[in-house]
Coordinates of C-alpha atoms and ligand atoms in Angstrom, one line a residue:
M201 CA -140.9 122.0 93.3
M202 CA -141.9 120.9 89.7
I203 CA -140.5 117.9 88.0
E204 CA -138.3 120.0 85.9
D205 CA -136.6 121.5 88.6
K206 CA -136.1 117.2 89.7
L207 CA -134.5 116.8 85.6
K208 CA -131.9 119.6 86.3
E209 CA -131.1 118.4 89.9
I210 CA -130.3 114.7 88.3
D211 CA -128.6 115.8 84.8
T212 CA -125.8 118.1 87.6
L213 CA -125.9 115.5 89.8
I214 CA -124.9 112.8 87.1
R215 CA -122.1 115.5 85.0
A216 CA -120.4 116.2 88.4
R217 CA -120.1 111.9 87.8
Y218 CA -122.1 111.7 91.9
S219 CA -122.8 107.9 90.9
V220 CA -125.2 106.4 93.2
L221 CA -128.5 108.6 93.5
Y222 CA -132.1 107.4 94.9
L223 CA -134.8 108.8 93.5
V224 CA -137.9 107.7 95.6
T225 CA -140.8 107.3 93.3
H226 CA -143.8 105.5 93.1
E227 CA -143.6 106.7 89.0
E228 CA -141.0 104.5 87.4
H229 CA -141.7 103.6 84.0
R230 CA -142.4 107.4 84.2
I231 CA -138.5 108.4 85.9
E232 CA -137.8 105.9 82.1
T233 CA -139.7 108.3 80.0
L234 CA -137.8 111.3 81.6
M235 CA -134.5 109.6 81.9
G236 CA -134.4 109.1 78.1
P237 CA -133.9 112.4 76.5
L238 CA -131.6 113.3 78.9
A239 CA -128.7 110.5 78.2
R240 CA -128.9 111.0 74.2
Q241 CA -128.1 114.8 75.3
L242 CA -125.1 113.3 77.4
K243 CA -125.0 111.2 75.0
K244 CA -125.4 108.1 77.7
K245 CA -126.5 104.0 77.5
L246 CA -129.4 104.0 79.0
F247 CA -129.9 100.6 81.3
T248 CA -132.9 99.0 83.3
W249 CA -132.7 96.6 85.4
T250 CA -135.1 94.2 87.8
A251 CA -135.1 91.1 89.8
T252 CA -137.0 89.6 86.7
E253 CA -135.8 91.3 84.1
G254 CA -132.9 90.9 84.5
L255 CA -130.8 94.5 82.5
L256 CA -132.0 95.3 79.3
E257 CA -130.4 98.9 77.9
L258 CA -132.8 100.7 76.3
N259 CA -133.6 101.3 73.0
A260 CA -130.5 99.1 72.0
E261 CA -130.5 97.2 68.5
V262 CA -129.8 93.8 70.4
N263 CA -129.5 93.3 74.0
K264 CA -126.1 91.6 74.8
N265 CA -126.9 91.1 78.2
N266 CA -130.4 90.4 78.2
A267 CA -132.4 88.6 81.2
Q268 CA -129.0 88.8 81.9
F269 CA -127.4 89.4 85.4
H270 CA -130.7 89.1 87.5
D271 CA -128.9 89.1 90.6
P272 CA -128.3 92.5 92.4
T273 CA -125.0 91.8 93.8
E274 CA -124.0 90.2 89.6
V275 CA -125.2 93.8 88.8
I276 CA -123.4 95.8 90.6
N277 CA -120.1 93.2 89.6
F278 CA -121.0 93.9 85.9
I279 CA -122.1 97.9 86.8
I280 CA -118.6 98.0 88.1
K281 CA -116.6 96.7 85.3
D282 CA -118.8 98.2 82.4
E283 CA -116.3 100.7 80.7
S284 CA -119.3 102.4 78.9
S285 CA -120.6 106.3 79.5
S286 CA -124.8 104.9 80.5
I287 CA -127.1 105.4 83.3
F288 CA -128.0 102.3 84.8
I289 CA -131.9 103.0 86.7
L290 CA -131.8 99.8 89.2
K291 CA -136.0 99.5 90.7
D292 CA -136.9 98.5 93.4
F293 CA -133.9 98.7 95.4
H294 CA -134.9 98.8 97.8
I295 CA -136.9 95.7 98.9
F296 CA -132.5 94.3 98.1
L297 CA -131.3 96.8 100.2
E298 CA -132.2 94.3 103.2
D299 CA -129.5 91.9 101.9
P300 CA -126.0 92.8 103.4
H301 CA -123.6 91.3 100.2
V302 CA -125.7 94.1 98.2
V303 CA -125.0 96.7 100.9
R304 CA -121.6 96.6 100.9
R305 CA -120.7 96.1 97.0
L306 CA -123.4 99.1 96.5
R307 CA -120.7 101.3 98.5
D308 CA -118.0 99.4 97.1
A309 CA -119.8 100.5 93.6
E310 CA -120.3 104.2 94.7
Y311 CA -116.7 104.5 95.4
E312 CA -115.5 102.3 92.1
L313 CA -117.4 105.2 90.0
K314 CA -115.9 107.9 91.4
G315 CA -114.8 110.3 88.7
S316 CA -116.4 107.7 85.7
L317 CA -119.1 107.8 83.1
K318 CA -121.6 105.5 84.7
S319 CA -124.0 106.4 87.5
I320 CA -126.6 104.2 89.3
I321 CA -130.3 105.4 89.9
L322 CA -132.6 103.1 92.4
T323 CA -135.7 104.0 91.9
A324 CA -137.7 103.3 94.7
P325 CA -141.2 104.3 95.7
K326 CA -140.1 104.4 99.7
L327 CA -137.4 105.4 101.5
N328 CA -135.3 102.6 102.6
L329 CA -131.5 103.4 103.1
P330 CA -129.5 101.4 105.6
L331 CA -126.8 104.2 107.4
E332 CA -123.8 102.4 105.4
L333 CA -125.3 103.9 102.3
Q334 CA -126.6 107.6 103.9
K335 CA -123.5 109.2 103.1
S336 CA -123.1 107.5 99.8
V337 CA -126.1 107.8 98.2
T338 CA -128.1 110.7 97.5
I339 CA -131.8 111.0 98.0
I340 CA -134.2 112.9 95.3
D341 CA -138.1 113.1 96.2
I342 CA -139.8 112.8 92.6
P343 CA -142.4 114.9 93.2
L344 CA -145.9 114.3 92.1
P345 CA -147.0 115.6 88.3
D346 CA -148.2 118.2 88.4
E347 CA -151.5 119.9 86.6
A348 CA -149.2 120.8 83.2
E349 CA -148.0 117.0 83.1
L350 CA -151.2 115.7 83.8
M351 CA -152.9 118.2 81.0
D352 CA -149.7 116.9 78.7
L353 CA -151.4 113.5 79.7
L354 CA -154.8 114.6 79.1
S355 CA -154.2 116.1 75.6
T356 CA -152.0 112.9 74.1
M357 CA -155.3 110.8 75.2
A358 CA -157.7 112.7 73.8
M359 CA -155.6 112.9 70.7
T360 CA -155.4 108.9 71.0
V361 CA -159.6 108.7 71.2
S362 CA -160.5 110.8 69.3
K363 CA -158.6 110.0 66.3
S364 CA -160.7 106.2 67.0
N365 CA -164.2 107.5 68.7
P366 CA -164.5 111.1 67.0
G367 CA -166.9 113.1 69.3
V368 CA -166.1 110.9 73.0
V369 CA -163.8 114.3 74.2
Q370 CA -166.2 117.2 74.9
L371 CA -163.7 118.9 77.5
K372 CA -162.6 123.5 76.2
K373 CA -159.4 124.0 77.3
S374 CA -160.5 125.7 80.3
E375 CA -162.7 122.8 80.9
A376 CA -160.0 120.4 80.2
R377 CA -157.2 122.3 82.9
E378 CA -159.7 122.2 85.7
L379 CA -160.3 117.8 85.1
A380 CA -156.3 118.0 84.6
R381 CA -155.9 120.2 88.1
A382 CA -158.8 117.1 89.9
A383 CA -156.3 114.8 89.1
R384 CA -153.2 116.4 91.0
G385 CA -152.2 114.3 93.6
L386 CA -152.6 111.1 91.7
T387 CA -149.6 109.2 90.0
L388 CA -149.3 109.7 86.1
S389 CA -150.7 105.8 86.0
E390 CA -153.5 106.7 88.1
A391 CA -154.9 109.5 86.3
E392 CA -154.4 107.6 82.7
N393 CA -156.6 105.5 84.9
A394 CA -159.5 107.1 86.4
F395 CA -159.0 109.2 82.4
S396 CA -159.7 106.0 81.1
K397 CA -162.4 105.7 83.5
A398 CA -164.5 109.0 82.6
I399 CA -164.3 108.0 79.1
V400 CA -165.8 104.6 79.8
S401 CA -168.2 105.0 82.0
D402 CA -170.5 106.8 79.9
R403 CA -168.1 106.9 76.1
V404 CA -167.8 110.6 76.8
L405 CA -165.3 112.6 78.4
N406 CA -166.7 116.4 79.9
A407 CA -166.6 118.6 82.1
S408 CA -169.1 116.5 84.6
D409 CA -166.3 113.7 84.5
I410 CA -164.2 116.3 87.2
H411 CA -166.9 114.9 90.1
L412 CA -165.5 111.5 88.3
V413 CA -162.0 112.1 89.2
L414 CA -162.2 113.4 92.0
E415 CA -163.8 110.6 94.1
E416 CA -161.2 108.1 92.0
K417 CA -158.7 110.6 93.7
R418 CA -160.0 110.4 96.8
Q419 CA -160.6 106.3 97.1
I420 CA -156.6 106.7 96.2
I421 CA -155.8 109.3 98.2
R422 CA -157.7 107.4 101.2
K423 CA -155.7 103.5 100.3
S424 CA -152.4 105.5 101.6
G425 CA -154.2 104.9 105.2
V426 CA -152.8 108.1 106.4
L427 CA -154.2 111.2 104.5
E428 CA -158.0 111.4 104.1
Y429 CA -160.3 113.8 101.7
Y430 CA -163.1 114.8 104.2
P431 CA -165.8 116.7 103.0
S432 CA -165.7 120.0 103.9
D433 CA -168.8 122.7 104.1
G434 CA -170.2 125.6 105.7
A435 CA -169.2 129.6 106.0
L436 CA -167.0 131.2 108.4
S437 CA -170.7 132.4 110.1
D438 CA -171.8 129.2 111.0
V439 CA -168.1 129.2 113.8
G440 CA -169.9 132.0 116.5
G441 CA -167.5 134.3 118.1
L442 CA -163.8 133.8 117.4
N443 CA -163.9 137.8 115.3
Q444 CA -160.3 137.8 115.2
L445 CA -160.1 134.5 114.6
K446 CA -161.9 134.4 111.3
E447 CA -160.7 138.3 110.2
W448 CA -157.3 136.8 110.5
L449 CA -158.0 133.7 107.9
N450 CA -159.6 136.0 106.2
I451 CA -157.0 138.4 105.5
R452 CA -154.4 134.6 105.1
A453 CA -156.5 133.7 102.3
Q454 CA -156.1 137.2 100.4
A455 CA -152.0 135.8 100.1
F456 CA -153.0 132.1 97.8
L457 CA -154.2 134.7 95.2
P458 CA -152.5 134.9 92.0
E459 CA -151.7 138.9 92.7
A460 CA -150.5 137.9 96.1
Q461 CA -148.2 136.1 95.2
E462 CA -146.8 138.7 92.2
Y463 CA -146.9 141.2 95.3
G464 CA -144.4 139.4 96.5
L465 CA -146.3 137.5 100.0
P466 CA -145.0 133.8 100.7
A467 CA -147.5 131.4 101.0
P468 CA -149.5 130.9 105.0
K469 CA -147.5 128.2 107.0
G470 CA -150.2 127.7 108.8
V471 CA -152.3 128.5 112.4
L472 CA -152.2 126.3 115.1
L473 CA -156.1 126.8 117.6
L474 CA -154.9 125.7 121.0
G475 CA -157.7 126.1 123.4
A476 CA -160.5 124.1 125.4
P477 CA -162.3 121.0 123.9
G478 CA -165.7 121.7 122.2
C479 CA -165.4 125.0 121.5
G480 CA -165.0 125.1 117.6
K481 CA -161.0 124.3 116.6
S482 CA -162.5 122.0 115.0
L483 CA -165.5 123.7 113.3
T484 CA -162.9 126.3 112.0
A485 CA -161.3 123.9 110.2
K486 CA -163.8 122.2 108.5
V487 CA -165.0 125.1 107.1
I488 CA -162.4 126.8 105.7
G489 CA -161.7 124.3 103.3
N490 CA -164.7 125.4 101.7
V491 CA -164.2 128.9 102.8
W492 CA -161.3 128.2 101.1
K493 CA -162.5 127.5 97.1
M494 CA -159.3 124.3 98.4
P495 CA -159.4 120.1 99.9
L496 CA -159.9 119.0 103.1
L497 CA -157.0 117.0 104.1
K498 CA -156.7 115.1 107.1
L499 CA -153.9 114.2 108.4
D500 CA -154.4 111.2 111.4
F501 CA -151.2 110.8 113.7
G502 CA -152.7 108.1 114.8
S503 CA -151.9 105.2 111.2
I504 CA -148.2 107.6 111.1
F505 CA -147.4 105.8 113.9
S506 CA -149.8 102.7 113.4
G507 CA -147.5 100.0 111.7
L508 CA -149.5 99.6 109.8
V509 CA -148.8 100.6 106.2
G510 CA -145.2 101.0 106.7
S511 CA -142.5 102.5 108.5
S512 CA -143.7 106.5 110.8
E513 CA -141.2 108.3 109.4
E514 CA -141.9 106.9 105.7
N515 CA -145.8 107.4 106.0
M516 CA -145.2 111.4 107.3
R517 CA -143.0 112.1 104.3
Q518 CA -145.6 110.6 101.5
A519 CA -148.5 112.7 103.8
L520 CA -146.5 116.0 103.4
K521 CA -145.8 115.2 99.5
T522 CA -149.1 114.1 98.4
A523 CA -150.2 117.2 100.4
E524 CA -148.6 119.2 98.5
S525 CA -149.0 117.3 95.1
V526 CA -152.5 118.7 96.2
A527 CA -151.5 122.0 97.0
P528 CA -153.5 125.2 98.0
V529 CA -155.1 122.8 100.4
V530 CA -156.0 122.6 103.9
L531 CA -154.1 120.0 105.4
W532 CA -156.0 119.1 108.9
I533 CA -154.1 118.1 112.0
D534 CA -156.5 117.3 114.4
E535 CA -155.4 117.1 118.4
I536 CA -151.6 117.7 116.7
E537 CA -150.1 116.4 120.7
K538 CA -151.6 113.2 120.5
G539 CA -149.7 112.7 118.1
L540 CA -146.2 114.4 118.8
S541 CA -145.9 113.1 122.5
G542 CA -143.0 111.2 123.9
S543 CA -141.2 113.0 120.6
S544 CA -139.8 115.3 123.5
S545 CA -138.7 112.6 125.3
G546 CA -138.0 109.9 122.3
Q547 CA -137.3 106.7 124.6
S548 CA -140.7 105.4 125.0
D549 CA -140.8 104.3 120.9
S550 CA -137.3 104.8 120.2
G551 CA -137.3 108.2 118.8
T552 CA -139.4 106.9 115.8
S553 CA -141.8 109.8 117.5
T554 CA -138.8 113.1 117.6
R555 CA -137.8 111.2 114.2
V556 CA -141.1 111.7 112.4
F557 CA -141.8 114.9 114.2
G558 CA -137.8 116.1 112.6
T559 CA -140.0 115.8 109.6
F560 CA -142.9 117.5 109.8
L561 CA -140.8 120.3 111.7
T562 CA -137.5 120.3 109.4
W563 CA -141.1 120.8 106.0
M564 CA -143.4 123.5 108.5
Q565 CA -140.4 125.4 108.7
E566 CA -139.3 125.0 105.0
K567 CA -142.5 125.0 103.2
K568 CA -143.1 127.3 100.3
S569 CA -145.6 125.1 98.9
Q570 CA -149.7 126.1 99.2
V571 CA -150.4 123.5 102.5
F572 CA -152.6 125.3 105.6
V573 CA -151.4 123.2 108.2
I574 CA -154.3 124.0 110.4
A575 CA -153.7 122.0 113.7
T576 CA -155.3 122.0 116.7
A577 CA -154.7 121.0 120.2
N578 CA -156.1 120.4 123.9
Q579 CA -153.1 120.1 126.4
I580 CA -150.6 122.9 126.2
Q581 CA -148.2 119.8 127.7
Q582 CA -148.4 117.1 125.3
L583 CA -146.7 119.7 122.7
P584 CA -142.7 119.9 122.1
P585 CA -141.4 123.4 122.3
E586 CA -140.0 122.6 119.0
L587 CA -143.5 123.8 117.6
L588 CA -144.4 126.5 119.4
R589 CA -141.6 128.8 117.9
R590 CA -141.8 130.9 115.4
G591 CA -141.5 130.0 111.5
R592 CA -143.0 127.0 112.2
F593 CA -146.4 128.8 112.5
D594 CA -148.2 131.9 110.6
E595 CA -149.7 132.4 114.5
I596 CA -151.0 130.3 117.8
F597 CA -154.3 131.6 118.4
F598 CA -156.5 130.0 122.1
L599 CA -159.6 129.6 121.5
D600 CA -161.3 130.2 124.6
L601 CA -164.8 129.3 126.4
P602 CA -167.1 132.1 124.5
S603 CA -168.2 135.4 126.3
E604 CA -172.4 137.2 126.2
E605 CA -171.6 137.4 123.1
E606 CA -170.2 134.1 121.6
R607 CA -172.9 131.9 123.8
E608 CA -175.6 134.4 121.7
D609 CA -174.4 134.2 118.1
I610 CA -173.8 130.5 118.7
F611 CA -177.3 130.0 120.0
K612 CA -178.3 131.8 116.9
V613 CA -175.6 129.0 115.0
H614 CA -177.4 126.3 115.7
L615 CA -181.3 126.9 116.4
R616 CA -180.6 129.1 112.1
K617 CA -179.5 125.6 110.9
R618 CA -182.2 123.6 112.7
N619 CA -185.1 126.2 110.9
I620 CA -186.1 127.4 115.0
D621 CA -187.6 130.2 114.8
F622 CA -186.3 132.5 117.4
S623 CA -187.1 135.6 117.1
K624 CA -190.2 135.8 119.9
W625 CA -187.3 134.6 122.2
D626 CA -185.5 136.2 124.6
L627 CA -182.7 134.8 123.8
G628 CA -181.3 136.8 126.8
S629 CA -181.7 134.4 129.8
L630 CA -180.5 131.5 127.4
V631 CA -177.1 133.9 127.5
E632 CA -177.4 134.2 131.5
K633 CA -177.9 130.1 132.3
S634 CA -175.2 128.7 129.6
I635 CA -172.7 130.1 131.4
E636 CA -168.4 128.2 131.3
F637 CA -171.0 126.3 128.8
S638 CA -168.5 125.6 125.5
G639 CA -170.4 125.4 121.7
A640 CA -170.9 122.3 121.5
E641 CA -172.5 122.1 124.9
I642 CA -174.6 124.9 124.0
E643 CA -175.1 122.4 120.7
H644 CA -176.1 119.8 122.5
S645 CA -178.3 121.3 125.1
I646 CA -180.4 122.3 121.7
V647 CA -180.2 119.2 120.8
E648 CA -181.8 117.1 123.9
A649 CA -184.4 120.0 123.6
M650 CA -185.7 118.7 120.7
Y651 CA -185.4 115.0 121.7
S652 CA -187.7 116.0 124.4
S653 CA -189.8 118.2 122.5
F654 CA -190.3 115.8 119.9
Y655 CA -191.0 113.1 123.0
G656 CA -193.5 114.9 124.4
K657 CA -195.1 116.0 121.5
R658 CA -195.0 119.9 122.1
P659 CA -194.2 122.6 120.3
F660 CA -190.2 123.9 121.1
E661 CA -190.2 126.4 123.4
L662 CA -186.9 127.6 124.9
K663 CA -187.3 126.2 128.8
D664 CA -186.9 122.9 127.3
I665 CA -183.0 123.9 126.1
E666 CA -183.2 125.9 129.4
V667 CA -184.1 122.2 131.8
A668 CA -181.7 120.8 129.1
M669 CA -179.2 122.4 130.2
S670 CA -179.4 122.7 133.1
N671 CA -179.7 119.0 133.1
I672 CA -175.7 119.9 132.0
V673 CA -172.4 119.9 134.0
P674 CA -170.0 121.6 131.8
L675 CA -166.6 120.3 130.3
S676 CA -165.0 123.7 131.9
T677 CA -165.8 122.3 135.4
T678 CA -164.5 119.1 135.6
Y679 CA -161.6 120.1 133.5
K680 CA -160.8 123.6 135.7
E681 CA -158.0 122.8 136.4
N682 CA -156.5 122.2 132.2
L683 CA -158.2 125.5 131.8
E684 CA -156.4 127.2 133.4
D685 CA -153.0 125.9 132.8
L686 CA -153.5 126.4 128.8
R687 CA -154.9 129.8 129.9
S688 CA -152.1 131.0 132.0
W689 CA -150.3 129.9 129.3
A690 CA -151.2 131.2 125.8
K691 CA -151.2 135.1 128.1
N692 CA -148.2 135.8 126.9
R693 CA -147.6 133.1 123.8
A694 CA -151.1 133.0 122.4
R695 CA -153.5 135.5 120.5
L696 CA -156.8 135.3 122.1
A697 CA -159.3 134.3 118.5
H698 CA -162.0 136.6 120.4
T699 CA -162.1 140.4 120.0
P700 CA -161.3 142.0 123.5
K701 CA -164.3 143.1 123.9
S702 CA -166.0 139.6 124.1
L703 CA -162.8 138.6 126.3
N704 CA -163.6 141.5 128.8
L705 CA -168.2 140.5 128.7
Q706 CA -166.5 137.2 129.7
K707 CA -164.6 138.3 132.6
K708 CA -168.2 140.4 133.3
S709 CA -170.4 136.9 133.0
R710 CA -167.3 134.4 134.9
A711 CA -167.8 138.0 137.4
T712 CA -171.2 137.9 137.1
K713 CA -171.3 133.8 138.1
I714 CA -169.2 134.2 141.5
E715 CA -171.7 136.8 142.2
I716 CA -175.0 134.0 142.4
Ligands
LIG962 P1 -162.1 119.1 120.7 O1 -161.1 119.6 120.6 O2 -163.3 118.4 121.4 O3 -162.4 118.4 119.4 P2 -163.1 121.5 118.8 O4 -162.7 122.7 119.4 O5 -162.4 120.9 118.3 O6 -163.1 120.0 120.2 P3 -165.5 120.7 117.9 O7 -165.0 120.1 116.5 O8 -164.9 122.2 116.6 O9 -164.5 121.4 118.7 O10 -167.2 121.7 118.5 C1 -168.2 120.8 118.5 C2 -170.0 120.9 117.7 O11 -168.8 122.1 118.5 C3 -169.0 121.9 116.7 O12 -169.7 120.6 116.0 C4 -169.9 122.6 116.6 O13 -171.6 122.3 115.8 C5 -170.4 123.3 117.9 N1 -169.3 124.4 118.0 C6 -168.2 124.8 119.5 N2 -167.6 126.3 119.1 C7 -168.5 126.0 117.7 C8 -168.9 128.2 117.7 N3 -168.1 128.6 118.3 N4 -169.9 128.3 116.8 C9 -170.8 127.7 116.5 N5 -171.1 125.8 117.1 C10 -169.9 125.4 117.8

């Protein structure tokens, strides 16, 4: 939702005489700026309050209440008694909602102000609402600035700078738009700082500053502690086999085109990749950002629950909000089961994981934004059934061990990557000897072989890989039961990432092994 829609919502609520709104945002200054015209339109006075400054009437010639009511209960008492038609923005109020007196008084205010011409707007960077207030307060999540708002900021800055230093801003309209797009995910003041830094660094603001803005954004997103900008490179051809999955991804990619949106295609929700370790789940996630030319954000479920960076639910809400503001984006959740284990019982951690999971599920269900979730999992038992229901992910893919054909493909991918000339090799023998190997194990055998040939000062040969392979006990041996469970679960519930043709070969290759 864009900021205009949120302002419309606030306007409607104020007209409908809702007494207390809670705006979740880091950007109190932006809210103040946006509320000015709204208050004028509604013919209301606009007040702001902070614990340090007290109550101030904005744009008033004389501030008769200036520096009064530093105490939160006092300011609420004043608001209840005041007879004007006003909007009161109380900043950072979440801090005071720990105090039972403040909570009680705010509850009274909600009742007393009903039907009056006064509204209280609480602003806070996070949602912290005690149970007593949950029914009395309307919560509004303020989105981060969109491209248009950032473009306005950039134009204003460019105009100001150009007046005193002509020639500093060297941007075509399309480049300015790209710069504004690069700043998505930042607050207005963070974007202002990023643009200023770009100007100060070499006294010019031009198209090459995009990487500075992106770097600034990376730093800021990293500070959130939950999301990480993940470098995405490679092509789908770097993923050996998995042709059904790759084809599905190619079809889904089209849905992000403007023409597809005009056609009425909904934004894809995402995909769950389920399968044995080392079979290319993370690899697919890593390349897809690059292939689709979208940033790749990795969500670390572990740090959502770590308690180091605020409450778990709030961390989840913030992470999803940030991802939405950067959209179109690929949001990668690695080993989702680790973050969700315990959510079905809800007992191990007083229900925190259930609530965090609930926040995520609701978001997945209602999501309209262009955030494509790519979640990976190894263990089916730990995944709550609600996650697997239709409407959450567009598709669930099962990644089995690579088939004969796919193993050959994977060998080629990794040999090529290391500039090894295999044109004269009989890859059939490697394929034969790597039955039940995962992609990761195939890669590992090539690397091991390179080590020993380098150590022995010999040219690299196929034989080196065969020796390396004979020393590897494939994980499928120790992971056998889990893999069987996964296979039987996936049989009627998930789509195979491999082509049916390669599946047949897979069966054949297993049979071959038994015969041996
Ligand atoms: P885990 O569940 O353990 O994270 P995963 O399925 O996500 O396993 P990846 O991280 O994708 O496994 O694989 C590890 C490495 O193995 C990859 O970086 C890649 O080099 C290699 N690999 C695995 N599968 C393939 C494949 N199909 N094609 C090419 N390389 C592969």
